[in-house]
Short mmCIF file of C-alpha atoms in Angstrom, two decimals:
data_model
loop_
_atom_site.label_atom_id
_atom_site.label_comp_id
_atom_site.label_asym_id
_atom_site.label_seq_id
_atom_site.Cartn_x
_atom_site.Cartn_y
_atom_site.Cartn_z
CA UNK W 1 0.00 0.00 0.00
CA UNK W 2 1.42 3.36 -1.04
CA UNK W 3 2.59 5.73 1.67
CA UNK W 4 1.91 8.59 -0.75
CA UNK W 5 -1.79 8.67 0.10
CA UNK W 6 -2.48 11.61 2.40
CA UNK W 7 -4.13 10.65 5.70
CA UNK W 8 -4.84 12.35 9.02
CA UNK W 9 -4.55 10.67 12.40
CA UNK W 10 -6.23 11.80 15.62
CA UNK W 11 -3.87 11.31 18.57
CA UNK W 12 -4.66 11.48 22.29
CA UNK W 13 -1.58 13.14 23.83
CA UNK W 14 -2.57 12.33 27.42
CA UNK W 15 -3.15 9.12 29.34
CA UNK W 16 0.16 7.31 28.85
CA UNK W 17 2.17 6.23 31.89
CA UNK W 18 5.05 8.55 30.94
CA UNK W 19 3.04 11.63 30.03
CA UNK W 20 2.66 13.61 26.81
CA UNK W 21 6.43 13.98 26.37
CA UNK W 22 6.70 10.39 25.12
CA UNK W 23 3.68 10.79 22.84
CA UNK W 24 5.17 13.97 21.37
CA UNK W 25 8.49 12.26 20.69
CA UNK W 26 6.78 9.27 19.08
CA UNK W 27 4.68 11.62 16.97
CA UNK W 28 7.80 13.41 15.70
CA UNK W 29 9.36 10.08 14.68
CA UNK W 30 6.19 9.02 12.92
CA UNK W 31 5.80 12.25 10.95
CA UNK W 32 9.46 12.16 9.92
CA UNK W 33 9.00 8.62 8.59
CA UNK W 34 5.64 9.29 6.88
CA UNK W 35 5.72 12.58 4.92
CA UNK W 36 2.13 12.18 3.61
CA UNK W 37 0.61 11.93 7.09
CA UNK W 38 -0.89 14.69 9.23
CA UNK W 39 -1.86 14.60 12.92
CA UNK W 40 -4.50 16.23 15.09
CA UNK W 41 -2.98 16.17 18.59
CA UNK W 42 -5.48 16.47 21.45
CA UNK W 43 -4.63 17.77 24.92
CA UNK W 44 -4.04 20.91 27.00
CA UNK W 45 -2.57 23.50 24.65
CA UNK W 46 -0.35 25.07 27.33
CA UNK W 47 1.17 21.64 28.08
CA UNK W 48 1.70 20.58 24.47
CA UNK W 49 2.93 23.73 22.78
CA UNK W 50 6.36 23.74 24.53
CA UNK W 51 6.87 20.06 23.57
CA UNK W 52 6.28 20.79 19.90
CA UNK W 53 7.96 24.17 19.59
CA UNK W 54 10.08 24.39 16.44
CA UNK W 55 8.98 20.91 15.34
CA UNK W 56 9.01 22.06 11.73
CA UNK W 57 5.94 20.08 10.67
CA UNK W 58 3.86 23.15 9.77
CA UNK W 59 0.30 22.36 8.68
CA UNK W 60 0.89 18.63 9.16
CA UNK W 61 0.51 19.02 12.93
CA UNK W 62 -2.48 20.73 14.52
CA UNK W 63 -3.13 21.06 18.26
CA UNK W 64 -6.72 20.55 19.41
CA UNK W 65 -7.24 21.98 22.89
CA UNK W 66 -8.77 19.53 25.38
CA UNK W 67 -8.20 20.67 28.98
CA UNK W 68 -8.74 17.38 30.80
CA UNK W 69 -7.31 13.86 30.67
CA UNK W 70 -8.62 10.38 31.46
CA UNK W 71 -6.63 8.75 34.26
CA UNK W 72 -5.82 5.05 34.33
CA UNK W 73 -7.87 4.78 37.52
CA UNK W 74 -11.00 6.38 36.03
CA UNK W 75 -13.99 4.08 35.62
CA UNK W 76 -15.39 3.84 32.09
CA UNK W 77 -18.87 4.77 33.33
CA UNK W 78 -17.52 7.97 34.88
CA UNK W 79 -15.71 8.93 31.67
CA UNK W 80 -18.82 8.31 29.59
CA UNK W 81 -20.81 10.69 31.80
CA UNK W 82 -18.20 13.37 32.49
CA UNK W 83 -15.44 12.96 29.89
CA UNK W 84 -16.47 15.32 27.10
CA UNK W 85 -13.64 17.74 27.91
CA UNK W 86 -10.92 15.08 27.88
CA UNK W 87 -8.30 14.53 25.20
CA UNK W 88 -9.50 10.95 24.71
CA UNK W 89 -13.08 12.01 23.95
CA UNK W 90 -11.84 14.76 21.64
CA UNK W 91 -9.58 12.35 19.74
CA UNK W 92 -12.41 9.89 19.12
CA UNK W 93 -14.79 12.69 18.17
CA UNK W 94 -12.45 13.69 15.33
CA UNK W 95 -12.83 10.19 13.85
CA UNK W 96 -16.60 10.31 14.30
CA UNK W 97 -16.72 13.61 12.41
CA UNK W 98 -14.47 12.21 9.66
CA UNK W 99 -11.79 14.82 10.35
CA UNK W 100 -9.34 11.93 10.86
CA UNK W 101 -9.04 8.42 9.48
CA UNK W 102 -8.02 6.74 12.74
CA UNK W 103 -7.50 7.44 16.44
CA UNK W 104 -4.46 6.50 18.54
CA UNK W 105 -4.42 6.58 22.35
CA UNK W 106 -2.15 5.28 25.13
CA UNK W 107 -4.90 5.79 27.68
CA UNK W 108 -7.22 3.71 29.86
CA UNK W 109 -8.32 0.72 27.74
CA UNK W 110 -11.75 0.32 29.34
CA UNK W 111 -12.54 4.00 29.04
CA UNK W 112 -11.26 4.15 25.46
CA UNK W 113 -13.46 1.23 24.42
CA UNK W 114 -16.48 2.66 26.25
CA UNK W 115 -16.16 6.12 24.66
CA UNK W 116 -15.42 4.61 21.26
CA UNK W 117 -18.53 2.44 21.45
CA UNK W 118 -20.61 5.41 22.60
CA UNK W 119 -19.43 7.83 19.91
CA UNK W 120 -18.60 5.54 16.98
CA UNK W 121 -21.17 2.80 17.61
CA UNK W 122 -20.86 -0.87 16.78
CA UNK W 123 -21.16 -1.97 13.19
CA UNK W 124 -24.06 -4.14 12.12
CA UNK W 125 -23.48 -7.82 12.90
CA UNK W 126 -21.16 -7.22 15.90
CA UNK W 127 -22.38 -7.92 19.41
CA UNK W 128 -19.03 -7.45 21.17
CA UNK W 129 -16.15 -5.48 19.63
CA UNK W 130 -12.70 -7.05 19.95
CA UNK W 131 -9.11 -5.92 20.31
CA UNK W 132 -6.80 -7.42 17.69
CA UNK W 133 -3.09 -7.64 18.53
CA UNK W 134 -0.13 -8.57 16.35
CA UNK W 135 2.03 -11.46 17.55
CA UNK W 136 5.55 -12.22 16.18
CA UNK W 137 5.41 -15.45 14.21
CA UNK W 138 7.26 -17.69 11.77
CA UNK W 139 4.98 -16.66 8.90
CA UNK W 140 6.43 -14.71 5.96
CA UNK W 141 4.58 -11.58 7.10
CA UNK W 142 6.36 -11.85 10.46
CA UNK W 143 3.20 -11.60 12.55
CA UNK W 144 -0.04 -13.37 13.39
CA UNK W 145 -3.25 -11.61 14.41
CA UNK W 146 -4.89 -12.58 17.72
CA UNK W 147 -8.32 -11.46 18.89
CA UNK W 148 -9.88 -10.79 21.28
CA UNK W 149 -6.93 -9.47 23.30
CA UNK W 150 -9.02 -8.04 26.13
CA UNK W 151 -12.00 -5.97 25.02
CA UNK W 152 -14.49 -8.34 26.69
CA UNK W 153 -13.78 -11.42 28.81
CA UNK W 154 -16.91 -13.13 27.47
CA UNK W 155 -17.50 -14.56 24.02
CA UNK W 156 -20.13 -17.03 22.84
CA UNK W 157 -20.13 -18.93 19.54
CA UNK W 158 -21.65 -16.02 17.59
CA UNK W 159 -19.03 -13.63 18.98
CA UNK W 160 -16.23 -16.01 18.00
CA UNK W 161 -17.64 -16.23 14.47
CA UNK W 162 -17.65 -12.43 14.29
CA UNK W 163 -14.05 -12.37 15.57
CA UNK W 164 -13.05 -14.77 12.80
CA UNK W 165 -14.65 -12.56 10.16
CA UNK W 166 -13.11 -9.39 11.58
CA UNK W 167 -9.72 -11.03 12.04
CA UNK W 168 -9.71 -12.20 8.43
CA UNK W 169 -10.51 -8.67 7.24
CA UNK W 170 -7.77 -7.19 9.44
CA UNK W 171 -5.21 -9.72 8.17
CA UNK W 172 -6.21 -8.99 4.58
CA UNK W 173 -6.00 -5.20 4.93
CA UNK W 174 -3.31 -4.87 7.59
CA UNK W 175 -0.96 -7.68 6.53
CA UNK W 176 -1.83 -8.04 2.85
CA UNK W 177 -2.94 -11.69 3.08
CA UNK W 178 -5.27 -12.69 0.24
CA UNK W 179 -6.82 -15.67 2.05
CA UNK W 180 -5.94 -15.73 5.78
CA UNK W 181 -5.90 -18.98 7.76
CA UNK W 182 -8.07 -18.93 10.89
CA UNK W 183 -7.49 -21.05 13.99
CA UNK W 184 -9.74 -21.32 17.06
CA UNK W 185 -7.74 -21.47 20.31
CA UNK W 186 -8.58 -24.48 22.48
CA UNK W 187 -7.01 -26.81 25.05
CA UNK W 188 -6.32 -29.37 22.32
CA UNK W 189 -6.72 -29.89 18.60
CA UNK W 190 -9.08 -32.88 18.89
CA UNK W 191 -12.70 -32.20 17.93
CA UNK W 192 -14.10 -33.55 21.21
CA UNK W 193 -12.07 -31.17 23.41
CA UNK W 194 -13.11 -27.79 24.77
CA UNK W 195 -16.25 -26.06 25.95
CA UNK W 196 -19.56 -26.53 24.14
CA UNK W 197 -19.54 -23.00 22.68
CA UNK W 198 -16.09 -23.63 21.18
CA UNK W 199 -17.34 -26.71 19.35
CA UNK W 200 -20.33 -24.83 17.97
CA UNK W 201 -18.11 -21.87 17.07
CA UNK W 202 -15.79 -24.20 15.17
CA UNK W 203 -18.70 -25.44 13.07
CA UNK W 204 -19.93 -21.90 12.37
CA UNK W 205 -16.50 -20.67 11.35
CA UNK W 206 -15.95 -23.67 9.08
CA UNK W 207 -19.28 -23.04 7.33
CA UNK W 208 -18.46 -19.34 6.88
CA UNK W 209 -14.99 -19.91 5.39
CA UNK W 210 -15.88 -19.81 1.70
CA UNK W 211 -18.16 -16.80 1.98
CA UNK W 212 -15.66 -15.04 4.21
CA UNK W 213 -12.73 -15.83 1.88
CA UNK W 214 -10.57 -17.46 4.54
CA UNK W 215 -9.35 -20.97 5.37
CA UNK W 216 -10.32 -22.52 8.70
CA UNK W 217 -7.63 -24.84 10.05
CA UNK W 218 -9.65 -25.97 13.10
CA UNK W 219 -8.69 -25.98 16.77
CA UNK W 220 -5.20 -24.82 17.69
CA UNK W 221 -3.26 -24.78 20.97
CA UNK W 222 -1.24 -22.08 22.71
CA UNK W 223 1.96 -23.25 21.06
CA UNK W 224 0.45 -22.48 17.64
CA UNK W 225 -0.02 -18.76 18.36
CA UNK W 226 3.45 -17.79 17.02
CA UNK W 227 3.60 -20.62 14.46
CA UNK W 228 3.24 -20.67 10.69
CA UNK W 229 0.16 -22.87 10.91
CA UNK W 230 -2.28 -19.95 11.15
CA UNK W 231 -2.51 -16.25 10.37
CA UNK W 232 -5.37 -15.36 12.73
CA UNK W 233 -5.95 -16.75 16.24
CA UNK W 234 -9.52 -16.46 17.55
CA UNK W 235 -10.27 -16.62 21.28
CA UNK W 236 -12.17 -14.86 24.07
CA UNK W 237 -10.81 -11.69 25.65
CA UNK W 238 -9.82 -13.26 28.97
CA UNK W 239 -7.70 -15.97 27.36
CA UNK W 240 -6.30 -13.64 24.73
CA UNK W 241 -5.24 -10.98 27.21
CA UNK W 242 -3.53 -13.50 29.49
CA UNK W 243 -1.72 -15.04 26.51
CA UNK W 244 -0.62 -11.63 25.21
CA UNK W 245 0.74 -10.41 28.56
CA UNK W 246 2.45 -13.79 29.12
CA UNK W 247 4.10 -13.62 25.70
CA UNK W 248 5.35 -10.07 26.26
CA UNK W 249 6.70 -10.96 29.69
CA UNK W 250 8.43 -14.05 28.33
CA UNK W 251 10.09 -12.03 25.55
CA UNK W 252 11.38 -9.54 28.11
CA UNK W 253 12.61 -12.37 30.35
CA UNK W 254 14.48 -14.09 27.52
CA UNK W 255 16.13 -10.83 26.47
CA UNK W 256 17.26 -10.17 30.03
CA UNK W 257 18.56 -13.68 30.63
CA UNK W 258 20.40 -13.67 27.31
CA UNK W 259 22.05 -10.36 28.16
CA UNK W 260 23.13 -11.69 31.56
CA UNK W 261 24.55 -14.86 30.03
CA UNK W 262 26.53 -13.00 27.37
CA UNK W 263 28.00 -10.55 29.89
CA UNK W 264 29.04 -13.24 32.40
CA UNK W 265 32.60 -14.04 31.22
CA UNK W 266 35.25 -12.54 28.96
CA UNK W 267 34.70 -15.34 26.44
CA UNK W 268 30.93 -14.84 26.35
CA UNK W 269 31.45 -11.08 25.89
CA UNK W 270 33.68 -11.81 22.90
CA UNK W 271 31.03 -14.14 21.48
CA UNK W 272 28.42 -11.42 21.96
CA UNK W 273 30.63 -8.95 20.10
CA UNK W 274 31.04 -11.34 17.18
CA UNK W 275 27.29 -12.00 17.10
CA UNK W 276 26.22 -8.34 17.43
CA UNK W 277 24.36 -8.24 14.10
CA UNK W 278 22.44 -11.46 14.74
CA UNK W 279 21.55 -10.40 18.27
CA UNK W 280 20.20 -7.06 17.06
CA UNK W 281 18.01 -8.82 14.51
CA UNK W 282 16.70 -11.17 17.21
CA UNK W 283 15.97 -8.26 19.54
CA UNK W 284 14.03 -6.44 16.83
CA UNK W 285 12.06 -9.56 15.96
CA UNK W 286 10.82 -10.18 19.52
CA UNK W 287 10.67 -6.55 20.68
CA UNK W 288 7.04 -5.87 21.80
CA UNK W 289 7.48 -2.18 20.93
CA UNK W 290 7.69 -2.98 17.23
CA UNK W 291 4.14 -4.39 17.23
CA UNK W 292 2.68 -1.98 19.78
CA UNK W 293 -0.94 -1.21 19.10
CA UNK W 294 -4.11 -3.20 19.55
CA UNK W 295 -6.85 -2.39 17.03
CA UNK W 296 -10.46 -2.07 18.16
CA UNK W 297 -12.51 -4.08 15.67
CA UNK W 298 -16.27 -3.87 15.19
CA UNK W 299 -16.71 -0.09 15.44
CA UNK W 300 -17.65 2.51 12.84
CA UNK W 301 -14.15 3.94 12.93
CA UNK W 302 -10.57 2.78 13.46
CA UNK W 303 -9.13 3.06 16.98
CA UNK W 304 -5.62 1.86 17.87
CA UNK W 305 -4.78 1.34 21.55
CA UNK W 306 -1.10 1.77 22.38
CA UNK W 307 0.34 0.34 25.59
CA UNK W 308 0.23 2.89 28.38
CA UNK W 309 3.86 2.10 29.15
CA UNK W 310 5.02 2.44 25.53
CA UNK W 311 8.13 4.48 24.80
CA UNK W 312 8.56 6.74 21.76
CA UNK W 313 9.39 3.76 19.53
CA UNK W 314 6.20 2.00 20.55
CA UNK W 315 4.05 5.11 20.12
CA UNK W 316 5.45 5.68 16.64
CA UNK W 317 4.73 2.02 15.77
CA UNK W 318 1.10 2.40 16.89
CA UNK W 319 0.72 5.49 14.71
CA UNK W 320 2.26 3.71 11.73
CA UNK W 321 -0.24 0.87 12.16
CA UNK W 322 -3.13 3.34 12.37
CA UNK W 323 -1.89 5.09 9.21
CA UNK W 324 -1.70 1.79 7.31
CA UNK W 325 -5.28 0.92 8.23
CA UNK W 326 -6.55 4.41 7.46
CA UNK W 327 -5.01 4.27 3.99
CA UNK W 328 -6.77 0.98 3.28
CA UNK W 329 -10.21 2.38 4.28
CA UNK W 330 -10.22 -0.54 6.68
CA UNK W 331 -13.14 0.62 8.83
CA UNK W 332 -15.55 0.92 5.91
CA UNK W 333 -14.41 -2.40 4.47
CA UNK W 334 -14.91 -4.15 7.80
CA UNK W 335 -18.37 -2.65 8.24
CA UNK W 336 -19.35 -3.96 4.80
CA UNK W 337 -18.12 -7.44 5.67
CA UNK W 338 -19.83 -7.64 9.05
CA UNK W 339 -23.17 -6.51 7.59
CA UNK W 340 -23.34 -9.91 5.89
CA UNK W 341 -23.19 -11.96 9.10
CA UNK W 342 -26.87 -11.69 10.01
CA UNK W 343 -27.95 -13.11 6.66
CA UNK W 344 -25.08 -15.51 6.13
CA UNK W 345 -26.26 -18.97 5.09
CA UNK W 346 -24.11 -22.06 5.76
CA UNK W 347 -24.29 -23.14 2.12
CA UNK W 348 -23.73 -19.71 0.59
CA UNK W 349 -21.02 -19.95 -2.01
CA UNK W 350 -20.56 -16.28 -2.83
CA UNK W 351 -17.39 -14.72 -1.48
CA UNK W 352 -17.58 -11.37 0.27
CA UNK W 353 -14.17 -9.72 0.30
CA UNK W 354 -13.13 -6.85 2.51
#
């Protein structure tokens, strides 16, 4: 997809663990790397102007004054009632009004989802929106898609079918996969294993494969999440969130242990020096910052949730992901796909591509 297509992102400057300074630095990196992109940056003008003084981006960067911020401790219900003056609300409102193609926020996940659902609304055919996360994998594209990564801890068979459809659309538009392979996460690959709703969901997804233009590989296990067996992993939000946080923690642990081992003796330090290039490539491949950004699927607008603890590299990565989806008109394509779910017949042979 060409980076020459002009797009505008709506960015919430507040809400991250490290304050707007990190968001501003990530924004600068993103705009330097993407000359056709523009940004609406939402937050207190008096706080943001000094951070962006002499940035040199001209009309590509516009500050939108929003005096208040959503704290990580704020309850979603409170934000929905009293959050109209916050940077998060303002950032989502810009997407609702079509002034921006996508929203990026490092803020409170629950509040962000609640406000996004309130202002953008769910698309037809979606009962529960989902968060899709990218997971490093052995596939040629380098990543697999997993959803739900924590939008809702519940998911019945109809929700899992919707996740499969949305995940296939995301993989097609975000990763360029013509016919994504879908796997349903379970405690085993045998057909008799798992909860009743998983078995029914497996049947529904299999029947929808041709119409949805994806391949269903059946049940998969946790070890398949980073494998080349699937492109999209479908699961409920509780399981997906635990898996995601476990994977990120394991990657950090391995990096730390490897660093300790290589710095232990003079010989290991020499080996590390000789393997510097390979070690850098490994670090980049498993670095969670490079795939920072969970995408809210099932809304009438694209919202990317960055980790609250993300550094400038992670924030820039989340913005780059949002820009890629905005350029593909992903939100409209997904809405068109999901509108077919209510009338989808098991024997329908017509493909619906999005």
